[in-house]
Amino acid sequence: MKLTFMGTAGARFMVAKQIAASGGLYLEEGDTRISLDPGPGAVVQYAKRKVDLTKLDAIVISHRRLFCPGDALDRDPVVLNYLRHFPQEIVRLQPETDYSVNGVNFTTSPAHLHQVETFGFRFGDRLGWVTDSEYYEGIAEQHKAGVMVIHLVLMECRTGLPHLCLADVERIIRDAKPRLAIITHFGMTVWRAHPWEVAADLTQRLGTEVKAARDGMSIEL
């Protein structure tokens, strides 16, 4: 399984200013191709890396946001009515449910604590994807895998803003003990703190390898 970061921006100002790209994630396994949370500019990022979007097997979206789409079927928000006859099938994700796309299996988490319906994902024991959420008990175990991709939006926790902060991410890594943790989906405060330096500090303090995703970075799982 190969995972490519088509973008690492994760908050409105990061996306609006395109300080980092907002193309989401791209997963490849054998002949299966899945786009995860493609946001504004995703088509450009895929084209830069010579990915043929007509060959996608699925687009998986964790929640409804214009910069990382979302469940997307109510009141014609992100998946427009005009577009709905193009896919072979549209499936509205449910919590704690198993899905399969051409042999690539994944499971949704319980609903995250967020402003809109949001799920995280586990692709077996290989990949856990911790999407937007306020911290809650059990989040580490629900996404535990050898490699974990974690959305780090805030440096400091903020009441009323249901996103993971640095202390939350540190706690998740301590509890889940992945072989590798990758932080991404950066907000402005994280970007100004230099994500690669944040990752290096976490690695030193936790004894777990932590990397900061960069636009275009690929890893083999």
Short mmCIF file of C-alpha atoms in Angstrom, two decimals:
data_model
loop_
_atom_site.label_atom_id
_atom_site.label_comp_id
_atom_site.label_asym_id
_atom_site.label_seq_id
_atom_site.Cartn_x
_atom_site.Cartn_y
_atom_site.Cartn_z
CA MET A 1 0.00 0.00 0.00
CA LYS A 2 1.31 3.42 -0.98
CA LEU A 3 0.08 6.71 0.49
CA THR A 4 0.79 10.10 -1.10
CA PHE A 5 0.06 13.45 0.53
CA MET A 6 -1.50 15.60 -2.18
CA GLY A 7 -1.70 18.42 0.35
CA THR A 8 -1.06 19.18 4.01
CA ALA A 9 -3.14 22.31 4.64
CA GLY A 10 -5.93 21.92 7.15
CA ALA A 11 -7.51 25.22 8.13
CA ARG A 12 -9.29 27.98 6.27
CA PHE A 13 -6.42 30.47 6.09
CA MET A 14 -3.91 27.80 5.10
CA VAL A 15 -6.26 26.72 2.33
CA ALA A 16 -7.36 30.19 1.23
CA LYS A 17 -3.77 31.38 0.90
CA GLN A 18 -2.54 28.00 -0.39
CA ILE A 19 0.43 28.22 1.96
CA ALA A 20 0.40 24.46 1.61
CA ALA A 21 -1.61 22.46 -0.91
CA SER A 22 -5.04 21.09 0.03
CA GLY A 23 -5.29 18.02 -2.19
CA GLY A 24 -5.88 15.43 0.53
CA LEU A 25 -4.44 11.92 0.43
CA TYR A 26 -4.04 9.39 -2.37
CA LEU A 27 -3.94 5.68 -1.61
CA GLU A 28 -2.74 2.97 -3.98
CA GLU A 29 -2.94 -0.78 -3.39
CA GLY A 30 -2.33 -3.06 -6.35
CA ASP A 31 -4.64 -1.80 -9.10
CA THR A 32 -6.90 0.08 -6.67
CA ARG A 33 -6.78 3.88 -6.50
CA ILE A 34 -8.59 5.85 -3.78
CA SER A 35 -8.67 9.61 -3.22
CA LEU A 36 -9.15 10.63 0.42
CA ASP A 37 -10.57 14.06 1.28
CA PRO A 38 -9.57 15.88 -1.93
CA GLY A 39 -9.87 19.62 -1.33
CA PRO A 40 -9.46 22.79 -3.43
CA GLY A 41 -6.63 22.38 -5.91
CA ALA A 42 -6.70 18.59 -5.76
CA VAL A 43 -6.98 18.26 -9.54
CA VAL A 44 -3.82 20.35 -9.95
CA GLN A 45 -1.92 18.30 -7.37
CA TYR A 46 -2.94 15.02 -9.01
CA ALA A 47 -2.01 16.34 -12.45
CA LYS A 48 1.43 17.45 -11.19
CA ARG A 49 2.06 13.86 -10.11
CA LYS A 50 0.65 12.40 -13.35
CA VAL A 51 -2.27 10.61 -11.70
CA ASP A 52 -5.10 9.81 -14.11
CA LEU A 53 -8.23 10.80 -12.20
CA THR A 54 -10.41 8.84 -14.61
CA LYS A 55 -8.92 5.68 -13.12
CA LEU A 56 -10.03 6.36 -9.53
CA ASP A 57 -11.95 3.53 -7.89
CA ALA A 58 -13.37 5.65 -5.07
CA ILE A 59 -13.35 9.03 -3.39
CA VAL A 60 -13.66 8.77 0.39
CA ILE A 61 -14.61 11.89 2.30
CA SER A 62 -14.49 12.07 6.07
CA HIS A 63 -16.71 15.08 6.68
CA ARG A 64 -18.47 17.98 5.08
CA ARG A 65 -16.11 20.87 4.50
CA LEU A 66 -15.41 22.69 1.26
CA PHE A 67 -11.67 22.31 1.85
CA CYS A 68 -11.90 18.56 2.54
CA PRO A 69 -15.37 17.80 1.26
CA GLY A 70 -17.56 15.77 3.65
CA ASP A 71 -20.48 13.35 3.93
CA ALA A 72 -21.96 15.75 1.44
CA LEU A 73 -25.45 14.55 0.52
CA ASP A 74 -27.79 16.96 2.33
CA ARG A 75 -29.10 20.19 0.78
CA ASP A 76 -26.87 19.84 -2.29
CA PRO A 77 -23.71 20.96 -0.48
CA VAL A 78 -20.46 19.43 -1.71
CA VAL A 79 -21.56 16.52 -3.90
CA LEU A 80 -23.82 18.51 -6.20
CA ASN A 81 -27.04 17.00 -7.51
CA TYR A 82 -25.66 17.53 -11.00
CA LEU A 83 -22.73 15.22 -10.25
CA ARG A 84 -24.54 12.39 -8.56
CA HIS A 85 -25.27 10.36 -11.69
CA PHE A 86 -21.58 10.14 -12.63
CA PRO A 87 -20.32 7.71 -9.95
CA GLN A 88 -21.34 4.08 -10.22
CA GLU A 89 -22.47 4.26 -6.59
CA ILE A 90 -22.68 6.77 -3.74
CA VAL A 91 -22.46 5.33 -0.24
CA ARG A 92 -23.11 7.43 2.83
CA LEU A 93 -20.70 6.25 5.50
CA GLN A 94 -21.94 4.96 8.82
CA PRO A 95 -20.02 4.73 12.12
CA GLU A 96 -18.13 1.57 13.03
CA THR A 97 -18.83 -0.07 9.68
CA ASP A 98 -16.62 -2.15 7.38
CA TYR A 99 -16.23 -1.19 3.72
CA SER A 100 -14.30 -2.60 0.78
CA VAL A 101 -13.14 -0.98 -2.46
CA ASN A 102 -11.73 -3.52 -4.90
CA GLY A 103 -10.15 -5.51 -2.10
CA VAL A 104 -8.98 -2.53 -0.04
CA ASN A 105 -10.79 -2.87 3.27
CA PHE A 106 -11.34 -0.14 5.82
CA THR A 107 -13.45 0.51 8.90
CA THR A 108 -14.97 3.76 10.07
CA SER A 109 -14.55 4.95 13.64
CA PRO A 110 -17.39 6.03 15.90
CA ALA A 111 -18.52 9.56 15.09
CA HIS A 112 -15.89 12.12 16.00
CA LEU A 113 -16.54 15.12 18.21
CA HIS A 114 -16.68 17.79 15.55
CA GLN A 115 -18.94 20.50 14.16
CA VAL A 116 -20.31 18.19 11.46
CA GLU A 117 -20.64 14.42 11.05
CA THR A 118 -17.07 13.15 10.85
CA PHE A 119 -15.39 9.75 10.86
CA GLY A 120 -11.85 8.47 11.15
CA PHE A 121 -10.63 5.32 9.43
CA ARG A 122 -8.56 2.18 9.88
CA PHE A 123 -7.19 0.27 6.93
CA GLY A 124 -6.57 -2.94 8.85
CA ASP A 125 -3.50 -2.89 11.06
CA ARG A 126 -1.46 -0.97 8.49
CA LEU A 127 -2.97 2.50 8.48
CA GLY A 128 -5.00 4.55 10.93
CA TRP A 129 -6.27 7.96 9.83
CA VAL A 130 -7.25 10.31 12.66
CA THR A 131 -9.29 13.03 10.99
CA ASP A 132 -10.71 16.23 12.50
CA SER A 133 -12.06 15.88 16.02
CA GLU A 134 -11.92 17.14 19.54
CA TYR A 135 -9.96 14.72 21.71
CA TYR A 136 -12.03 12.02 23.41
CA GLU A 137 -11.32 8.85 25.36
CA GLY A 138 -10.82 5.94 22.99
CA ILE A 139 -9.69 7.90 19.95
CA ALA A 140 -6.20 6.36 20.05
CA GLU A 141 -7.43 2.78 20.27
CA GLN A 142 -10.06 3.28 17.55
CA HIS A 143 -7.42 4.37 15.02
CA LYS A 144 -4.49 2.27 16.24
CA ALA A 145 -2.29 0.89 13.45
CA GLY A 146 1.34 0.47 12.47
CA VAL A 147 1.28 3.83 10.70
CA MET A 148 -1.03 6.57 11.90
CA VAL A 149 -1.82 9.78 10.01
CA ILE A 150 -3.04 12.40 12.46
CA HIS A 151 -4.59 15.80 11.78
CA LEU A 152 -2.73 18.42 13.82
CA VAL A 153 -4.56 21.72 13.41
CA LEU A 154 -3.70 23.63 16.59
CA MET A 155 -0.57 24.17 18.64
CA GLU A 156 -2.60 25.08 21.72
CA CYS A 157 -5.96 23.56 22.64
CA ARG A 158 -8.85 26.02 22.32
CA THR A 159 -12.20 25.61 24.03
CA GLY A 160 -15.04 25.50 21.53
CA LEU A 161 -12.79 24.63 18.60
CA PRO A 162 -13.11 20.86 18.07
CA HIS A 163 -9.73 20.14 16.50
CA LEU A 164 -6.72 18.25 17.78
CA CYS A 165 -3.96 20.30 19.35
CA LEU A 166 -0.35 19.29 19.97
CA ALA A 167 -1.06 17.93 23.45
CA ASP A 168 -3.89 15.80 22.04
CA VAL A 169 -1.70 14.38 19.30
CA GLU A 170 1.06 13.60 21.79
CA ARG A 171 -1.43 11.73 23.96
CA ILE A 172 -2.76 9.74 20.99
CA ILE A 173 0.74 8.68 19.96
CA ARG A 174 1.66 7.72 23.53
CA ASP A 175 -1.46 5.58 23.88
CA ALA A 176 -1.50 3.97 20.42
CA LYS A 177 2.27 3.43 20.10
CA PRO A 178 2.40 3.22 16.30
CA ARG A 179 5.58 2.31 14.47
CA LEU A 180 5.30 5.65 12.67
CA ALA A 181 3.08 8.67 13.23
CA ILE A 182 2.67 11.28 10.50
CA ILE A 183 1.21 14.69 11.31
CA THR A 184 -0.62 16.63 8.61
CA HIS A 185 -3.62 18.93 8.02
CA PHE A 186 -1.79 21.85 9.58
CA GLY A 187 -3.40 25.01 10.84
CA MET A 188 -1.59 28.33 10.74
CA THR A 189 -0.20 28.12 14.27
CA VAL A 190 1.32 24.72 13.53
CA TRP A 191 2.76 25.96 10.26
CA ARG A 192 4.39 28.93 11.97
CA ALA A 193 5.91 26.53 14.52
CA HIS A 194 7.45 24.55 11.60
CA PRO A 195 5.79 21.11 11.48
CA TRP A 196 9.09 19.32 10.81
CA GLU A 197 10.50 20.78 14.04
CA VAL A 198 7.34 19.83 15.93
CA ALA A 199 7.69 16.27 14.60
CA ALA A 200 11.36 16.07 15.58
CA ASP A 201 10.55 17.23 19.10
CA LEU A 202 7.76 14.65 19.42
CA THR A 203 10.11 11.92 18.22
CA GLN A 204 12.69 12.85 20.83
CA ARG A 205 10.20 13.05 23.68
CA LEU A 206 8.04 10.02 22.83
CA GLY A 207 10.57 7.56 21.46
CA THR A 208 8.23 6.95 18.50
CA GLU A 209 9.15 8.07 15.00
CA VAL A 210 7.06 11.09 14.06
CA LYS A 211 7.20 12.73 10.65
CA ALA A 212 5.62 15.90 9.34
CA ALA A 213 3.97 15.33 5.99
CA ARG A 214 5.06 17.48 3.09
CA ASP A 215 3.14 18.16 -0.09
CA GLY A 216 3.89 15.32 -2.50
CA MET A 217 5.45 13.02 0.10
CA SER A 218 4.83 9.29 -0.42
CA ILE A 219 5.28 6.37 1.95
CA GLU A 220 5.00 2.61 1.47
CA LEU A 221 2.99 0.87 4.18
#
